[in-house]
Every structure is written in C-alpha cells, then in structure tokens.
Amino acid sequence: MVSNITDYETLRFAVEPFKGEGIAVIAVGVGQTADLQRLRVLVDSDEMILAVPSFQGLSDLSVDLTLLACKAAEPKRVIHPMDVAFLIDTSDGVSSASFEREKHFLKTLVRSVAFSSNRSRVSIISFGNESDLTVNFSEQQSTGSLIERVDSIPLLGGEPKMDKALKMAAAQLFSSTGSARTDLSRIVVIITDCERDNSSSQSKFDASAGMLQKEDVKIFVVAVGCESENNKKELEVLVDRADDIFTPDSFDKLAVAAAKLRSAAEEYAGK
C-alpha cells in the first residue's frame, strides 16, 4: 500500500480485512507529511514500513519492497548466524548511477544480515585497480554504522581487479589469522558487472577462488549483464555450482537477485 494521505484511522479499517485473511501489508509513506509512527497501526511489524520523500523516489525502494514481499511469502525459518564478506566492484566500468544502485543493493543485503540478534557479521571490500577493506568482521557493528560505511564507499576506478579482492578476502578475513570465525558459515558475495580486467587471466581467478574454497568459504556472484553462456562459464571457476551465479540484466533489476541471494545464503548457512 502506497499513500501520502494522513487519515490513518480510515486506512487502518481498510486494511483489516486483508490482515484477517493472513495477507501481509507493507506500508510506504510518501512525502514529508507521512507519519511513520502512525503507520504502525497498518502493519504487523516496523520492518514492514518504508518511506520516501516523494513519488519520484519510489523506484529506489524496489529492492527493499521485493525483499519484504518475498520474506512475507516465505514460511518462517531459523536465521542461522554467518560471516558474510561483500566484494563490491567500484571500477571505471561502473557508472555513477549504477554505483548508487549497487550501494543501495548492498545496503539492503546488509540490513537482511545485520538487522537481527543472530550473531551474524559483515565485512566489505571494494575493488577497482586496488582493493580496500572498508569494513572488517572484527569491528563493532550495528545496522546504522554499516549503512553509513556503505554510503561512504568511493569509486576506486581503474580495471576491476577482482582477483586482488579475492586474495585480500582470503588473507585478511578467512585465513587462520583472519577475522572470520571458524565455527559457523563463511560466505563471500561478489557484486560486479560483466566488464573484465584485461590483465587478469582465468587461472588468476581460479587460484584466487581456490584460496577461499580451501578455507571452507562459500562464494556467490551477482554479475550484472552477464547473461550469455560464455560470460557465465568464465565466472563458474569462482563458485561450486552454476546456480551460485545470479545475473540480473541491469543494475535496475537487482531486486530479484537480492531476494534469491538471501534465500541461497540462508539455505547454505542452515546446512
């Protein structure tokens, strides 16, 4: 339900028949006059409330809306603790607009992992010509602080040297001296487009991924625009199986990938 009206009592009575039939209600407040506190009477929990300053901003909520809708449709499940490292492409191949969508996607995934009391932790590595460990597992973490860190990620530029980012993750996060824990699921999520670093050979990707797999790390790849079979084949050296690669055709289509990725990570952590 999307609205900018302020007659919340009328809305409350209007949604009761839906809730009585077990239908999940998501409330989206639009405009500066939307009272998010009063929207609570319309929904079952605070996480089902979203807000945008204007109707023009609704497209920015596509990822969050899809995740909430998919979560509401799923049977209740135990959320298993995990250490998740996100490797985000900030090379020249990612436009400013796509980079903002990439960060919004990452923030949504961070919320789905960190906004709970299930002991999950997040790490973030951004990569271009160089790699930067933006957030380490060992840092004190909250959803708010992680969102701020994502907002501050710069475009590093240059070629997308993913192999360097993978090596950094293996050495600084998942090795025996790294900050990731060994008694629960360890996951890497790579978020990139289909631009390749011309200086990185297939063997470099294979070796870098092997370093992580040796440390019992599960790798998922979100590769925007990599729908062709040839592109997927090049990425398969990074993962255990082809289903671990998600290929939305544009950065605008990340919402569906977010829902699928979250489900896949939860399924893996629950094994």
PDB file of C-alpha atoms in Angstrom:
ATOM      1  CA  MET A   1       0.000   0.000   0.000  1.00  0.00           C
ATOM      2  CA  VAL A   2       1.472   3.354  -1.094  1.00  0.00           C
ATOM      3  CA  SER A   3      -0.081   6.587   0.120  1.00  0.00           C
ATOM      4  CA  ASN A   4       0.554  10.197   1.046  1.00  0.00           C
ATOM      5  CA  ILE A   5      -2.763  10.682   2.849  1.00  0.00           C
ATOM      6  CA  THR A   6      -2.884  11.345   6.583  1.00  0.00           C
ATOM      7  CA  ASP A   7      -6.216   9.764   7.591  1.00  0.00           C
ATOM      8  CA  TYR A   8      -4.594   6.764   9.261  1.00  0.00           C
ATOM      9  CA  GLU A   9      -7.728   5.553  11.069  1.00  0.00           C
ATOM     10  CA  THR A  10      -9.556   5.175   7.757  1.00  0.00           C
ATOM     11  CA  LEU A  11      -6.585   3.255   6.382  1.00  0.00           C
ATOM     12  CA  ARG A  12      -6.455   1.022   9.456  1.00  0.00           C
ATOM     13  CA  PHE A  13     -10.043  -0.112   8.953  1.00  0.00           C
ATOM     14  CA  ALA A  14      -9.406  -0.550   5.230  1.00  0.00           C
ATOM     15  CA  VAL A  15      -6.519  -2.989   5.729  1.00  0.00           C
ATOM     16  CA  GLU A  16      -8.146  -5.084   8.472  1.00  0.00           C
ATOM     17  CA  PRO A  17      -9.914  -7.451   6.009  1.00  0.00           C
ATOM     18  CA  PHE A  18      -6.578  -8.194   4.343  1.00  0.00           C
ATOM     19  CA  LYS A  19      -4.835  -8.910   7.629  1.00  0.00           C
ATOM     20  CA  GLY A  20      -7.763 -11.061   8.690  1.00  0.00           C
ATOM     21  CA  GLU A  21      -7.137 -13.272   5.659  1.00  0.00           C
ATOM     22  CA  GLY A  22      -3.447 -13.597   6.518  1.00  0.00           C
ATOM     23  CA  ILE A  23      -2.338 -11.177   3.783  1.00  0.00           C
ATOM     24  CA  ALA A  24       0.859  -9.281   4.599  1.00  0.00           C
ATOM     25  CA  VAL A  25       0.611  -5.484   4.422  1.00  0.00           C
ATOM     26  CA  ILE A  26       3.603  -3.287   3.558  1.00  0.00           C
ATOM     27  CA  ALA A  27       3.091   0.442   4.137  1.00  0.00           C
ATOM     28  CA  VAL A  28       5.016   3.021   2.109  1.00  0.00           C
ATOM     29  CA  GLY A  29       4.717   6.581   3.357  1.00  0.00           C
ATOM     30  CA  VAL A  30       5.194   9.209   0.643  1.00  0.00           C
ATOM     31  CA  GLY A  31       6.029  12.839   1.311  1.00  0.00           C
ATOM     32  CA  GLN A  32       7.108  14.912   4.277  1.00  0.00           C
ATOM     33  CA  THR A  33       3.676  14.652   5.932  1.00  0.00           C
ATOM     34  CA  ALA A  34       3.766  10.865   6.238  1.00  0.00           C
ATOM     35  CA  ASP A  35       3.760   9.981   9.947  1.00  0.00           C
ATOM     36  CA  LEU A  36       5.748   6.748  10.191  1.00  0.00           C
ATOM     37  CA  GLN A  37       4.811   6.257  13.840  1.00  0.00           C
ATOM     38  CA  ARG A  38       1.104   6.220  12.990  1.00  0.00           C
ATOM     39  CA  LEU A  39       1.703   3.884  10.051  1.00  0.00           C
ATOM     40  CA  ARG A  40       2.431   1.198  12.642  1.00  0.00           C
ATOM     41  CA  VAL A  41      -1.311   0.570  13.084  1.00  0.00           C
ATOM     42  CA  LEU A  42      -1.407  -0.688   9.490  1.00  0.00           C
ATOM     43  CA  VAL A  43       1.315  -3.345   9.664  1.00  0.00           C
ATOM     44  CA  ASP A  44       2.424  -6.280  11.782  1.00  0.00           C
ATOM     45  CA  SER A  45       5.971  -5.045  12.459  1.00  0.00           C
ATOM     46  CA  ASP A  46       8.139  -1.949  11.995  1.00  0.00           C
ATOM     47  CA  GLU A  47      10.175  -3.596   9.230  1.00  0.00           C
ATOM     48  CA  MET A  48       7.050  -3.532   7.035  1.00  0.00           C
ATOM     49  CA  ILE A  49       7.167   0.300   6.928  1.00  0.00           C
ATOM     50  CA  LEU A  50       9.151   2.141   4.242  1.00  0.00           C
ATOM     51  CA  ALA A  51       9.307   5.836   3.389  1.00  0.00           C
ATOM     52  CA  VAL A  52      10.294   8.113   0.504  1.00  0.00           C
ATOM     53  CA  PRO A  53      10.207  11.919   0.291  1.00  0.00           C
ATOM     54  CA  SER A  54       8.219  11.941  -2.978  1.00  0.00           C
ATOM     55  CA  PHE A  55       6.572   9.664  -5.542  1.00  0.00           C
ATOM     56  CA  GLN A  56       9.635  10.147  -7.758  1.00  0.00           C
ATOM     57  CA  GLY A  57      11.682   8.251  -5.176  1.00  0.00           C
ATOM     58  CA  LEU A  58       9.576   5.091  -5.265  1.00  0.00           C
ATOM     59  CA  SER A  59      11.895   3.367  -7.754  1.00  0.00           C
ATOM     60  CA  ASP A  60      14.660   3.451  -5.126  1.00  0.00           C
ATOM     61  CA  LEU A  61      12.565   1.144  -2.930  1.00  0.00           C
ATOM     62  CA  SER A  62      12.314  -1.680  -5.471  1.00  0.00           C
ATOM     63  CA  VAL A  63      14.935  -3.855  -3.764  1.00  0.00           C
ATOM     64  CA  ASP A  64      13.512  -3.344  -0.258  1.00  0.00           C
ATOM     65  CA  LEU A  65       9.930  -3.944  -1.405  1.00  0.00           C
ATOM     66  CA  THR A  66      10.869  -7.150  -3.206  1.00  0.00           C
ATOM     67  CA  LEU A  67      12.772  -8.480  -0.201  1.00  0.00           C
ATOM     68  CA  LEU A  68       9.915  -7.672   2.176  1.00  0.00           C
ATOM     69  CA  ALA A  69       7.339  -9.252  -0.128  1.00  0.00           C
ATOM     70  CA  CYS A  70       9.433 -12.392  -0.594  1.00  0.00           C
ATOM     71  CA  LYS A  71      10.115 -12.616   3.136  1.00  0.00           C
ATOM     72  CA  ALA A  72       6.407 -12.303   3.924  1.00  0.00           C
ATOM     73  CA  ALA A  73       5.612 -15.074   1.441  1.00  0.00           C
ATOM     74  CA  GLU A  74       8.211 -17.466   2.833  1.00  0.00           C
ATOM     75  CA  PRO A  75       7.500 -19.951   5.628  1.00  0.00           C
ATOM     76  CA  LYS A  76       9.078 -18.884   8.914  1.00  0.00           C
ATOM     77  CA  ARG A  77      12.597 -20.216   9.215  1.00  0.00           C
ATOM     78  CA  VAL A  78      15.514 -20.060  11.631  1.00  0.00           C
ATOM     79  CA  ILE A  79      18.042 -17.421  10.613  1.00  0.00           C
ATOM     80  CA  HIS A  80      21.436 -19.051  11.057  1.00  0.00           C
ATOM     81  CA  PRO A  81      24.483 -16.996  12.059  1.00  0.00           C
ATOM     82  CA  MET A  82      27.124 -16.410   9.394  1.00  0.00           C
ATOM     83  CA  ASP A  83      30.112 -14.253   8.492  1.00  0.00           C
ATOM     84  CA  VAL A  84      29.446 -12.619   5.102  1.00  0.00           C
ATOM     85  CA  ALA A  85      32.027 -10.636   3.116  1.00  0.00           C
ATOM     86  CA  PHE A  86      30.717  -8.452   0.296  1.00  0.00           C
ATOM     87  CA  LEU A  87      33.159  -7.673  -2.533  1.00  0.00           C
ATOM     88  CA  ILE A  88      31.813  -4.676  -4.452  1.00  0.00           C
ATOM     89  CA  ASP A  89      33.042  -3.543  -7.876  1.00  0.00           C
ATOM     90  CA  THR A  90      33.957   0.164  -7.858  1.00  0.00           C
ATOM     91  CA  SER A  91      35.944   0.208 -11.118  1.00  0.00           C
ATOM     92  CA  ASP A  92      35.626   2.522 -14.128  1.00  0.00           C
ATOM     93  CA  GLY A  93      33.126   0.133 -15.713  1.00  0.00           C
ATOM     94  CA  VAL A  94      30.500   1.055 -13.103  1.00  0.00           C
ATOM     95  CA  SER A  95      28.750   4.369 -13.863  1.00  0.00           C
ATOM     96  CA  SER A  96      27.847   6.804 -11.086  1.00  0.00           C
ATOM     97  CA  ALA A  97      24.138   5.923 -11.396  1.00  0.00           C
ATOM     98  CA  SER A  98      24.859   2.182 -11.375  1.00  0.00           C
ATOM     99  CA  PHE A  99      27.186   2.642  -8.404  1.00  0.00           C
ATOM    100  CA  GLU A 100      24.364   4.224  -6.398  1.00  0.00           C
ATOM    101  CA  ARG A 101      22.095   1.283  -7.253  1.00  0.00           C
ATOM    102  CA  GLU A 102      24.917  -1.082  -6.345  1.00  0.00           C
ATOM    103  CA  LYS A 103      25.267   0.577  -2.933  1.00  0.00           C
ATOM    104  CA  HIS A 104      21.501   0.530  -2.378  1.00  0.00           C
ATOM    105  CA  PHE A 105      21.531  -3.192  -3.183  1.00  0.00           C
ATOM    106  CA  LEU A 106      24.417  -3.713  -0.764  1.00  0.00           C
ATOM    107  CA  LYS A 107      22.653  -1.761   1.996  1.00  0.00           C
ATOM    108  CA  THR A 108      19.576  -3.930   1.573  1.00  0.00           C
ATOM    109  CA  LEU A 109      21.683  -7.078   1.882  1.00  0.00           C
ATOM    110  CA  VAL A 110      23.487  -5.652   4.910  1.00  0.00           C
ATOM    111  CA  ARG A 111      20.130  -4.992   6.574  1.00  0.00           C
ATOM    112  CA  SER A 112      18.982  -8.551   5.916  1.00  0.00           C
ATOM    113  CA  VAL A 113      22.126  -9.964   7.565  1.00  0.00           C
ATOM    114  CA  ALA A 114      22.902  -7.486  10.325  1.00  0.00           C
ATOM    115  CA  PHE A 115      19.496  -6.248  11.472  1.00  0.00           C
ATOM    116  CA  SER A 116      18.925  -9.063  13.956  1.00  0.00           C
ATOM    117  CA  SER A 117      20.311 -10.645  17.098  1.00  0.00           C
ATOM    118  CA  ASN A 118      21.543 -13.773  15.351  1.00  0.00           C
ATOM    119  CA  ARG A 119      25.279 -13.029  15.720  1.00  0.00           C
ATOM    120  CA  SER A 120      25.880 -12.576  12.000  1.00  0.00           C
ATOM    121  CA  ARG A 121      28.685 -10.226  10.970  1.00  0.00           C
ATOM    122  CA  VAL A 122      29.551  -8.352   7.782  1.00  0.00           C
ATOM    123  CA  SER A 123      32.760  -7.370   6.018  1.00  0.00           C
ATOM    124  CA  ILE A 124      33.036  -5.179   2.896  1.00  0.00           C
ATOM    125  CA  ILE A 125      35.868  -4.988   0.346  1.00  0.00           C
ATOM    126  CA  SER A 126      35.635  -2.523  -2.545  1.00  0.00           C
ATOM    127  CA  PHE A 127      37.798  -3.097  -5.603  1.00  0.00           C
ATOM    128  CA  GLY A 128      38.989  -1.382  -8.778  1.00  0.00           C
ATOM    129  CA  ASN A 129      42.683  -1.173  -9.651  1.00  0.00           C
ATOM    130  CA  GLU A 130      43.276  -1.607  -5.925  1.00  0.00           C
ATOM    131  CA  SER A 131      41.259  -3.185  -3.127  1.00  0.00           C
ATOM    132  CA  ASP A 132      40.106  -1.554   0.093  1.00  0.00           C
ATOM    133  CA  LEU A 133      38.949  -3.343   3.242  1.00  0.00           C
ATOM    134  CA  THR A 134      36.135  -0.937   4.082  1.00  0.00           C
ATOM    135  CA  VAL A 135      34.623  -2.963   6.945  1.00  0.00           C
ATOM    136  CA  ASN A 136      36.293  -5.770   8.884  1.00  0.00           C
ATOM    137  CA  PHE A 137      34.457  -8.553  10.713  1.00  0.00           C
ATOM    138  CA  SER A 138      36.295  -7.633  13.908  1.00  0.00           C
ATOM    139  CA  GLU A 139      34.824  -4.116  14.088  1.00  0.00           C
ATOM    140  CA  GLN A 140      31.940  -3.230  16.393  1.00  0.00           C
ATOM    141  CA  GLN A 141      28.907  -3.376  14.108  1.00  0.00           C
ATOM    142  CA  SER A 142      25.368  -2.054  14.009  1.00  0.00           C
ATOM    143  CA  THR A 143      22.987  -1.713  11.098  1.00  0.00           C
ATOM    144  CA  GLY A 144      23.208   2.083  11.224  1.00  0.00           C
ATOM    145  CA  SER A 145      27.012   2.195  11.271  1.00  0.00           C
ATOM    146  CA  LEU A 146      27.257  -0.292   8.405  1.00  0.00           C
ATOM    147  CA  ILE A 147      24.826   1.711   6.272  1.00  0.00           C
ATOM    148  CA  GLU A 148      26.943   4.826   6.862  1.00  0.00           C
ATOM    149  CA  ARG A 149      30.071   2.944   5.799  1.00  0.00           C
ATOM    150  CA  VAL A 150      28.393   1.760   2.599  1.00  0.00           C
ATOM    151  CA  ASP A 151      27.342   5.335   1.808  1.00  0.00           C
ATOM    152  CA  SER A 152      30.973   6.448   2.155  1.00  0.00           C
ATOM    153  CA  ILE A 153      32.434   3.882  -0.276  1.00  0.00           C
ATOM    154  CA  PRO A 154      34.212   5.772  -3.089  1.00  0.00           C
ATOM    155  CA  LEU A 155      34.565   4.773  -6.730  1.00  0.00           C
ATOM    156  CA  LEU A 156      38.155   3.482  -6.798  1.00  0.00           C
ATOM    157  CA  GLY A 157      38.271   3.453 -10.609  1.00  0.00           C
ATOM    158  CA  GLY A 158      40.586   1.585 -12.926  1.00  0.00           C
ATOM    159  CA  GLU A 159      40.228  -2.022 -14.029  1.00  0.00           C
ATOM    160  CA  PRO A 160      38.054  -4.415 -11.992  1.00  0.00           C
ATOM    161  CA  LYS A 161      40.865  -6.469 -10.450  1.00  0.00           C
ATOM    162  CA  MET A 162      38.628  -8.974  -8.736  1.00  0.00           C
ATOM    163  CA  ASP A 163      41.479 -11.426  -8.164  1.00  0.00           C
ATOM    164  CA  LYS A 164      43.155  -8.889  -5.832  1.00  0.00           C
ATOM    165  CA  ALA A 165      39.946  -8.520  -3.835  1.00  0.00           C
ATOM    166  CA  LEU A 166      39.589 -12.292  -3.543  1.00  0.00           C
ATOM    167  CA  LYS A 167      43.183 -12.604  -2.317  1.00  0.00           C
ATOM    168  CA  MET A 168      42.592  -9.839   0.238  1.00  0.00           C
ATOM    169  CA  ALA A 169      39.478 -11.621   1.498  1.00  0.00           C
ATOM    170  CA  ALA A 170      41.368 -14.908   1.770  1.00  0.00           C
ATOM    171  CA  ALA A 171      44.377 -13.408   3.568  1.00  0.00           C
ATOM    172  CA  GLN A 172      42.812 -10.807   5.859  1.00  0.00           C
ATOM    173  CA  LEU A 173      39.388 -12.280   6.553  1.00  0.00           C
ATOM    174  CA  PHE A 174      39.264 -16.049   6.114  1.00  0.00           C
ATOM    175  CA  SER A 175      42.812 -17.328   6.722  1.00  0.00           C
ATOM    176  CA  SER A 176      43.854 -18.869  10.038  1.00  0.00           C
ATOM    177  CA  THR A 177      44.954 -15.402  11.177  1.00  0.00           C
ATOM    178  CA  GLY A 178      41.955 -13.598   9.665  1.00  0.00           C
ATOM    179  CA  SER A 179      38.999 -12.086  11.490  1.00  0.00           C
ATOM    180  CA  ALA A 180      36.280 -14.506  10.300  1.00  0.00           C
ATOM    181  CA  ARG A 181      35.087 -17.140  12.723  1.00  0.00           C
ATOM    182  CA  THR A 182      35.594 -20.826  12.020  1.00  0.00           C
ATOM    183  CA  ASP A 183      32.615 -22.273  13.894  1.00  0.00           C
ATOM    184  CA  LEU A 184      29.862 -21.059  11.544  1.00  0.00           C
ATOM    185  CA  SER A 185      29.124 -20.469   7.865  1.00  0.00           C
ATOM    186  CA  ARG A 186      31.610 -18.304   5.940  1.00  0.00           C
ATOM    187  CA  ILE A 187      30.325 -16.631   2.769  1.00  0.00           C
ATOM    188  CA  VAL A 188      31.679 -14.267   0.100  1.00  0.00           C
ATOM    189  CA  VAL A 189      29.290 -12.337  -2.161  1.00  0.00           C
ATOM    190  CA  ILE A 190      30.873 -10.709  -5.243  1.00  0.00           C
ATOM    191  CA  ILE A 191      28.884  -7.831  -6.777  1.00  0.00           C
ATOM    192  CA  THR A 192      30.131  -6.774 -10.211  1.00  0.00           C
ATOM    193  CA  ASP A 193      29.188  -6.051 -13.804  1.00  0.00           C
ATOM    194  CA  CYS A 194      30.413  -8.029 -16.803  1.00  0.00           C
ATOM    195  CA  GLU A 195      33.435  -5.863 -17.576  1.00  0.00           C
ATOM    196  CA  ARG A 196      36.612  -7.923 -17.303  1.00  0.00           C
ATOM    197  CA  ASP A 197      40.118  -6.852 -16.332  1.00  0.00           C
ATOM    198  CA  ASN A 198      42.165  -7.498 -19.459  1.00  0.00           C
ATOM    199  CA  SER A 199      45.266  -8.291 -17.401  1.00  0.00           C
ATOM    200  CA  SER A 200      43.575 -10.958 -15.262  1.00  0.00           C
ATOM    201  CA  SER A 201      43.716 -14.453 -16.702  1.00  0.00           C
ATOM    202  CA  GLN A 202      41.288 -17.260 -15.978  1.00  0.00           C
ATOM    203  CA  SER A 203      43.994 -19.001 -13.972  1.00  0.00           C
ATOM    204  CA  LYS A 204      44.226 -15.974 -11.634  1.00  0.00           C
ATOM    205  CA  PHE A 205      40.511 -16.208 -10.864  1.00  0.00           C
ATOM    206  CA  ASP A 206      40.804 -19.952 -10.375  1.00  0.00           C
ATOM    207  CA  ALA A 207      43.734 -19.574  -7.982  1.00  0.00           C
ATOM    208  CA  SER A 208      42.111 -16.733  -6.025  1.00  0.00           C
ATOM    209  CA  ALA A 209      38.829 -18.602  -5.644  1.00  0.00           C
ATOM    210  CA  GLY A 210      40.767 -21.712  -4.657  1.00  0.00           C
ATOM    211  CA  MET A 211      42.352 -19.851  -1.745  1.00  0.00           C
ATOM    212  CA  LEU A 212      38.887 -19.115  -0.364  1.00  0.00           C
ATOM    213  CA  GLN A 213      37.454 -22.555  -1.053  1.00  0.00           C
ATOM    214  CA  LYS A 214      40.440 -24.045   0.782  1.00  0.00           C
ATOM    215  CA  GLU A 215      39.293 -22.065   3.827  1.00  0.00           C
ATOM    216  CA  ASP A 216      35.770 -23.529   3.530  1.00  0.00           C
ATOM    217  CA  VAL A 217      34.254 -20.304   2.157  1.00  0.00           C
ATOM    218  CA  LYS A 218      31.111 -20.392   0.022  1.00  0.00           C
ATOM    219  CA  ILE A 219      31.169 -17.934  -2.912  1.00  0.00           C
ATOM    220  CA  PHE A 220      28.132 -16.353  -4.569  1.00  0.00           C
ATOM    221  CA  VAL A 221      28.390 -13.995  -7.554  1.00  0.00           C
ATOM    222  CA  VAL A 222      25.944 -11.260  -8.574  1.00  0.00           C
ATOM    223  CA  ALA A 223      27.098 -10.373 -12.107  1.00  0.00           C
ATOM    224  CA  VAL A 224      25.041  -7.656 -13.792  1.00  0.00           C
ATOM    225  CA  GLY A 225      24.636  -8.082 -17.542  1.00  0.00           C
ATOM    226  CA  CYS A 226      26.442 -11.437 -17.680  1.00  0.00           C
ATOM    227  CA  GLU A 227      23.600 -13.444 -19.171  1.00  0.00           C
ATOM    228  CA  SER A 228      25.456 -15.092 -22.069  1.00  0.00           C
ATOM    229  CA  GLU A 229      26.674 -18.647 -21.587  1.00  0.00           C
ATOM    230  CA  ASN A 230      30.275 -17.615 -22.337  1.00  0.00           C
ATOM    231  CA  ASN A 231      30.221 -14.991 -19.594  1.00  0.00           C
ATOM    232  CA  LYS A 232      28.719 -17.429 -17.114  1.00  0.00           C
ATOM    233  CA  LYS A 233      31.345 -20.042 -17.965  1.00  0.00           C
ATOM    234  CA  GLU A 234      34.112 -17.571 -17.130  1.00  0.00           C
ATOM    235  CA  LEU A 235      32.540 -16.947 -13.717  1.00  0.00           C
ATOM    236  CA  GLU A 236      31.910 -20.597 -12.888  1.00  0.00           C
ATOM    237  CA  VAL A 237      35.523 -21.055 -11.739  1.00  0.00           C
ATOM    238  CA  LEU A 238      34.589 -18.895  -8.746  1.00  0.00           C
ATOM    239  CA  VAL A 239      31.660 -20.986  -7.491  1.00  0.00           C
ATOM    240  CA  ASP A 240      30.729 -24.540  -6.554  1.00  0.00           C
ATOM    241  CA  ARG A 241      27.819 -24.710  -8.986  1.00  0.00           C
ATOM    242  CA  ALA A 242      26.228 -22.608 -11.717  1.00  0.00           C
ATOM    243  CA  ASP A 243      23.205 -21.816  -9.512  1.00  0.00           C
ATOM    244  CA  ASP A 244      25.502 -19.769  -7.258  1.00  0.00           C
ATOM    245  CA  ILE A 245      25.722 -17.106 -10.002  1.00  0.00           C
ATOM    246  CA  PHE A 246      22.928 -14.522 -10.277  1.00  0.00           C
ATOM    247  CA  THR A 247      22.794 -12.480 -13.499  1.00  0.00           C
ATOM    248  CA  PRO A 248      20.286  -9.590 -13.497  1.00  0.00           C
ATOM    249  CA  ASP A 249      20.355  -7.899 -16.909  1.00  0.00           C
ATOM    250  CA  SER A 250      20.858  -4.403 -15.441  1.00  0.00           C
ATOM    251  CA  PHE A 251      21.537  -2.646 -12.146  1.00  0.00           C
ATOM    252  CA  ASP A 252      17.836  -1.703 -12.132  1.00  0.00           C
ATOM    253  CA  LYS A 253      16.971  -5.414 -11.811  1.00  0.00           C
ATOM    254  CA  LEU A 254      18.952  -6.116  -8.649  1.00  0.00           C
ATOM    255  CA  ALA A 255      15.828  -6.567  -6.510  1.00  0.00           C
ATOM    256  CA  VAL A 256      15.057 -10.090  -7.688  1.00  0.00           C
ATOM    257  CA  ALA A 257      18.715 -11.064  -7.332  1.00  0.00           C
ATOM    258  CA  ALA A 258      18.721  -9.766  -3.746  1.00  0.00           C
ATOM    259  CA  ALA A 259      15.806 -11.971  -2.743  1.00  0.00           C
ATOM    260  CA  LYS A 260      17.305 -15.049  -4.421  1.00  0.00           C
ATOM    261  CA  LEU A 261      20.722 -14.418  -2.918  1.00  0.00           C
ATOM    262  CA  ARG A 262      19.380 -14.016   0.588  1.00  0.00           C
ATOM    263  CA  SER A 263      17.464 -17.291   0.305  1.00  0.00           C
ATOM    264  CA  ALA A 264      20.528 -19.094  -1.065  1.00  0.00           C
ATOM    265  CA  ALA A 265      22.763 -17.789   1.741  1.00  0.00           C
ATOM    266  CA  GLU A 266      20.233 -18.776   4.409  1.00  0.00           C
ATOM    267  CA  GLU A 267      19.865 -22.233   2.876  1.00  0.00           C
ATOM    268  CA  TYR A 268      23.640 -22.723   2.862  1.00  0.00           C
ATOM    269  CA  ALA A 269      24.038 -21.476   6.442  1.00  0.00           C
ATOM    270  CA  GLY A 270      21.325 -23.862   7.598  1.00  0.00           C
ATOM    271  CA  LYS A 271      23.055 -26.993   6.333  1.00  0.00           C
TER     272      LYS A 271
END
